[in-house]
Amino acid sequence: MAVTVLVPTALQQFTNNQATVESSGNTIAELVDSLEQSFPGFKSRLCDEEGKLRRFVNFYLNDEDIRFLKGADTRLNDGDEVSIVPAVAGG
């Protein structure tokens, strides 16, 4: 199952400077593991030491925030698009 992942500029160093990559997984958690297999070091930027998604990294499935779905357990379908968006703080 192919899922398109939109990679933010800050993480493109792990994807050979690609802004969009194809990956797979039945859930967001599996997708993150798949990304780690293809791009070592990627997961540590997305997950904490316990393997949970970091609070300051937002994931959108087809433009819907996964926090309002099932978080890391959100199901994926072939052809879905997942955007990874780091939270930005300012003042």
Short mmCIF file of N, CA and C in Angstrom, two decimals:
data_model
loop_
_atom_site.label_atom_id
_atom_site.label_comp_id
_atom_site.label_asym_id
_atom_site.label_seq_id
_atom_site.Cartn_x
_atom_site.Cartn_y
_atom_site.Cartn_z
N MET A 1 0.85 -1.17 0.00
CA MET A 1 0.00 0.00 0.00
C MET A 1 0.89 1.23 0.00
N ALA A 2 0.70 2.10 -0.95
CA ALA A 2 1.53 3.30 -1.06
C ALA A 2 0.83 4.51 -0.45
N VAL A 3 1.59 5.22 0.37
CA VAL A 3 1.13 6.45 1.00
C VAL A 3 2.14 7.53 0.65
N THR A 4 1.67 8.69 0.26
CA THR A 4 2.54 9.82 -0.04
C THR A 4 2.77 10.60 1.25
N VAL A 5 4.02 10.88 1.55
CA VAL A 5 4.37 11.62 2.76
C VAL A 5 5.01 12.94 2.35
N LEU A 6 4.43 14.04 2.84
CA LEU A 6 4.99 15.37 2.60
C LEU A 6 5.94 15.68 3.76
N VAL A 7 7.21 15.85 3.43
CA VAL A 7 8.27 16.00 4.43
C VAL A 7 8.63 17.47 4.57
N PRO A 8 8.62 17.99 5.81
CA PRO A 8 8.99 19.40 6.00
C PRO A 8 10.48 19.61 5.72
N THR A 9 10.82 20.82 5.38
CA THR A 9 12.21 21.16 5.03
C THR A 9 13.19 20.72 6.11
N ALA A 10 12.82 20.88 7.37
CA ALA A 10 13.73 20.54 8.47
C ALA A 10 14.08 19.05 8.52
N LEU A 11 13.26 18.20 7.93
CA LEU A 11 13.52 16.75 7.95
C LEU A 11 14.00 16.21 6.61
N GLN A 12 14.09 17.05 5.62
CA GLN A 12 14.50 16.58 4.31
C GLN A 12 15.95 16.13 4.26
N GLN A 13 16.73 16.49 5.26
CA GLN A 13 18.10 15.99 5.33
C GLN A 13 18.13 14.46 5.45
N PHE A 14 17.05 13.87 5.98
CA PHE A 14 16.96 12.42 6.12
C PHE A 14 16.44 11.73 4.86
N THR A 15 15.79 12.49 3.99
CA THR A 15 15.16 11.91 2.80
C THR A 15 15.90 12.30 1.52
N ASN A 16 17.20 12.55 1.64
CA ASN A 16 18.00 12.94 0.48
C ASN A 16 17.42 14.18 -0.20
N ASN A 17 16.97 15.12 0.62
CA ASN A 17 16.41 16.41 0.18
C ASN A 17 15.14 16.27 -0.64
N GLN A 18 14.41 15.19 -0.44
CA GLN A 18 13.14 15.00 -1.12
C GLN A 18 12.02 15.59 -0.25
N ALA A 19 11.16 16.40 -0.84
CA ALA A 19 10.03 16.99 -0.12
C ALA A 19 8.85 16.03 -0.05
N THR A 20 8.82 15.05 -0.95
CA THR A 20 7.74 14.06 -0.99
C THR A 20 8.36 12.69 -1.16
N VAL A 21 7.92 11.73 -0.33
CA VAL A 21 8.39 10.35 -0.44
C VAL A 21 7.19 9.42 -0.41
N GLU A 22 7.37 8.25 -0.95
CA GLU A 22 6.36 7.20 -0.88
C GLU A 22 6.77 6.24 0.22
N SER A 23 5.82 5.81 1.01
CA SER A 23 6.09 4.84 2.06
C SER A 23 4.85 3.97 2.24
N SER A 24 4.86 3.13 3.25
CA SER A 24 3.73 2.22 3.46
C SER A 24 3.47 2.03 4.94
N GLY A 25 2.32 1.47 5.24
CA GLY A 25 1.92 1.18 6.60
C GLY A 25 0.41 1.18 6.70
N ASN A 26 -0.11 0.38 7.59
CA ASN A 26 -1.56 0.33 7.80
C ASN A 26 -2.05 1.42 8.75
N THR A 27 -1.11 1.96 9.55
CA THR A 27 -1.42 3.02 10.51
C THR A 27 -0.30 4.06 10.46
N ILE A 28 -0.53 5.18 11.10
CA ILE A 28 0.51 6.20 11.20
C ILE A 28 1.74 5.62 11.89
N ALA A 29 1.56 4.86 12.95
CA ALA A 29 2.70 4.26 13.66
C ALA A 29 3.51 3.35 12.74
N GLU A 30 2.84 2.54 11.93
CA GLU A 30 3.54 1.67 10.99
C GLU A 30 4.23 2.49 9.90
N LEU A 31 3.61 3.58 9.50
CA LEU A 31 4.21 4.46 8.50
C LEU A 31 5.52 5.04 9.03
N VAL A 32 5.52 5.48 10.29
CA VAL A 32 6.73 6.03 10.90
C VAL A 32 7.83 4.97 10.94
N ASP A 33 7.48 3.74 11.27
CA ASP A 33 8.46 2.65 11.27
C ASP A 33 9.00 2.40 9.87
N SER A 34 8.13 2.45 8.88
CA SER A 34 8.54 2.27 7.49
C SER A 34 9.48 3.39 7.04
N LEU A 35 9.18 4.61 7.45
CA LEU A 35 10.05 5.73 7.12
C LEU A 35 11.43 5.54 7.74
N GLU A 36 11.46 5.04 8.97
CA GLU A 36 12.73 4.78 9.65
C GLU A 36 13.55 3.73 8.89
N GLN A 37 12.88 2.71 8.37
CA GLN A 37 13.58 1.69 7.59
C GLN A 37 14.22 2.28 6.34
N SER A 38 13.50 3.16 5.68
CA SER A 38 14.00 3.78 4.44
C SER A 38 14.98 4.92 4.70
N PHE A 39 14.75 5.62 5.81
CA PHE A 39 15.54 6.83 6.12
C PHE A 39 15.97 6.79 7.59
N PRO A 40 17.04 6.06 7.91
CA PRO A 40 17.49 5.93 9.29
C PRO A 40 17.68 7.28 9.98
N GLY A 41 17.19 7.38 11.21
CA GLY A 41 17.28 8.60 12.00
C GLY A 41 16.02 9.45 11.94
N PHE A 42 15.14 9.12 11.00
CA PHE A 42 13.91 9.89 10.80
C PHE A 42 12.98 9.77 12.01
N LYS A 43 12.81 8.56 12.51
CA LYS A 43 11.85 8.31 13.60
C LYS A 43 12.19 9.07 14.87
N SER A 44 13.47 9.21 15.17
CA SER A 44 13.84 9.90 16.41
C SER A 44 13.44 11.37 16.39
N ARG A 45 13.22 11.92 15.22
CA ARG A 45 12.76 13.31 15.10
C ARG A 45 11.24 13.41 15.27
N LEU A 46 10.55 12.28 15.07
CA LEU A 46 9.09 12.27 15.14
C LEU A 46 8.56 11.71 16.45
N CYS A 47 9.35 10.85 17.10
CA CYS A 47 8.89 10.13 18.30
C CYS A 47 9.84 10.38 19.47
N ASP A 48 9.27 10.29 20.67
CA ASP A 48 10.08 10.44 21.88
C ASP A 48 10.76 9.11 22.21
N GLU A 49 11.42 9.08 23.37
CA GLU A 49 12.17 7.89 23.78
C GLU A 49 11.28 6.67 23.99
N GLU A 50 10.00 6.91 24.26
CA GLU A 50 9.04 5.81 24.46
C GLU A 50 8.38 5.37 23.17
N GLY A 51 8.74 6.03 22.06
CA GLY A 51 8.16 5.68 20.77
C GLY A 51 6.84 6.36 20.46
N LYS A 52 6.43 7.30 21.31
CA LYS A 52 5.19 8.04 21.08
C LYS A 52 5.47 9.26 20.21
N LEU A 53 4.49 9.63 19.39
CA LEU A 53 4.65 10.80 18.54
C LEU A 53 4.89 12.04 19.40
N ARG A 54 5.85 12.85 19.00
CA ARG A 54 6.16 14.07 19.75
C ARG A 54 5.00 15.06 19.62
N ARG A 55 4.74 15.79 20.70
CA ARG A 55 3.63 16.74 20.72
C ARG A 55 3.83 17.90 19.75
N PHE A 56 5.09 18.26 19.49
CA PHE A 56 5.35 19.42 18.64
C PHE A 56 5.46 19.06 17.15
N VAL A 57 5.17 17.82 16.81
CA VAL A 57 5.14 17.41 15.41
C VAL A 57 3.70 17.01 15.09
N ASN A 58 3.10 17.71 14.15
CA ASN A 58 1.71 17.45 13.78
C ASN A 58 1.65 16.59 12.52
N PHE A 59 0.71 15.68 12.50
CA PHE A 59 0.48 14.82 11.35
C PHE A 59 -0.92 15.07 10.82
N TYR A 60 -1.03 15.19 9.52
CA TYR A 60 -2.32 15.38 8.88
C TYR A 60 -2.53 14.28 7.85
N LEU A 61 -3.65 13.63 7.95
CA LEU A 61 -4.04 12.61 6.98
C LEU A 61 -5.06 13.23 6.05
N ASN A 62 -4.67 13.41 4.80
CA ASN A 62 -5.56 14.05 3.82
C ASN A 62 -6.16 15.34 4.39
N ASP A 63 -5.31 16.18 4.98
CA ASP A 63 -5.65 17.48 5.55
C ASP A 63 -6.43 17.42 6.86
N GLU A 64 -6.54 16.25 7.48
CA GLU A 64 -7.23 16.15 8.77
C GLU A 64 -6.22 15.79 9.86
N ASP A 65 -6.21 16.58 10.92
CA ASP A 65 -5.29 16.39 12.03
C ASP A 65 -5.55 15.03 12.70
N ILE A 66 -4.51 14.19 12.78
CA ILE A 66 -4.72 12.84 13.35
C ILE A 66 -5.03 12.88 14.84
N ARG A 67 -4.78 14.01 15.50
CA ARG A 67 -5.14 14.12 16.93
C ARG A 67 -6.65 14.03 17.11
N PHE A 68 -7.39 14.37 16.06
CA PHE A 68 -8.85 14.30 16.12
C PHE A 68 -9.38 13.01 15.51
N LEU A 69 -8.46 12.15 15.11
CA LEU A 69 -8.83 10.82 14.61
C LEU A 69 -8.41 9.83 15.69
N LYS A 70 -7.48 8.95 15.39
CA LYS A 70 -7.02 7.98 16.39
C LYS A 70 -5.53 8.08 16.64
N GLY A 71 -4.97 9.27 16.44
CA GLY A 71 -3.55 9.47 16.70
C GLY A 71 -2.69 8.52 15.89
N ALA A 72 -1.70 7.94 16.54
CA ALA A 72 -0.77 7.02 15.87
C ALA A 72 -1.47 5.77 15.35
N ASP A 73 -2.65 5.47 15.87
CA ASP A 73 -3.41 4.29 15.43
C ASP A 73 -4.35 4.61 14.26
N THR A 74 -4.29 5.82 13.74
CA THR A 74 -5.13 6.20 12.61
C THR A 74 -4.82 5.30 11.42
N ARG A 75 -5.86 4.71 10.85
CA ARG A 75 -5.72 3.79 9.71
C ARG A 75 -5.41 4.55 8.43
N LEU A 76 -4.58 3.93 7.60
CA LEU A 76 -4.21 4.50 6.30
C LEU A 76 -4.74 3.62 5.18
N ASN A 77 -5.01 4.25 4.05
CA ASN A 77 -5.46 3.54 2.86
C ASN A 77 -4.52 3.86 1.71
N ASP A 78 -4.50 2.98 0.74
CA ASP A 78 -3.69 3.18 -0.45
C ASP A 78 -4.04 4.53 -1.08
N GLY A 79 -3.02 5.32 -1.38
CA GLY A 79 -3.25 6.61 -2.01
C GLY A 79 -3.41 7.77 -1.06
N ASP A 80 -3.42 7.51 0.25
CA ASP A 80 -3.54 8.59 1.22
C ASP A 80 -2.32 9.50 1.16
N GLU A 81 -2.50 10.72 1.67
CA GLU A 81 -1.41 11.68 1.77
C GLU A 81 -1.26 12.07 3.23
N VAL A 82 -0.05 11.94 3.75
CA VAL A 82 0.25 12.31 5.13
C VAL A 82 1.22 13.47 5.12
N SER A 83 0.84 14.56 5.78
CA SER A 83 1.72 15.73 5.91
C SER A 83 2.29 15.73 7.31
N ILE A 84 3.60 15.96 7.40
CA ILE A 84 4.27 16.10 8.69
C ILE A 84 4.60 17.58 8.83
N VAL A 85 4.07 18.19 9.91
CA VAL A 85 4.22 19.63 10.08
C VAL A 85 4.75 19.91 11.49
N PRO A 86 5.99 20.40 11.60
CA PRO A 86 6.49 20.76 12.93
C PRO A 86 5.74 21.99 13.44
N ALA A 87 5.40 21.97 14.71
CA ALA A 87 4.74 23.12 15.32
C ALA A 87 5.74 24.28 15.38
N VAL A 88 5.23 25.47 15.18
CA VAL A 88 6.07 26.66 15.19
C VAL A 88 5.62 27.56 16.34
N ALA A 89 6.57 27.94 17.17
CA ALA A 89 6.26 28.84 18.27
C ALA A 89 6.85 30.20 17.94
N GLY A 90 6.24 31.20 18.44
CA GLY A 90 6.76 32.54 18.17
C GLY A 90 6.24 33.51 19.20
N GLY A 91 6.65 34.70 19.04
CA GLY A 91 6.20 35.68 20.01
C GLY A 91 6.23 37.05 19.49
#
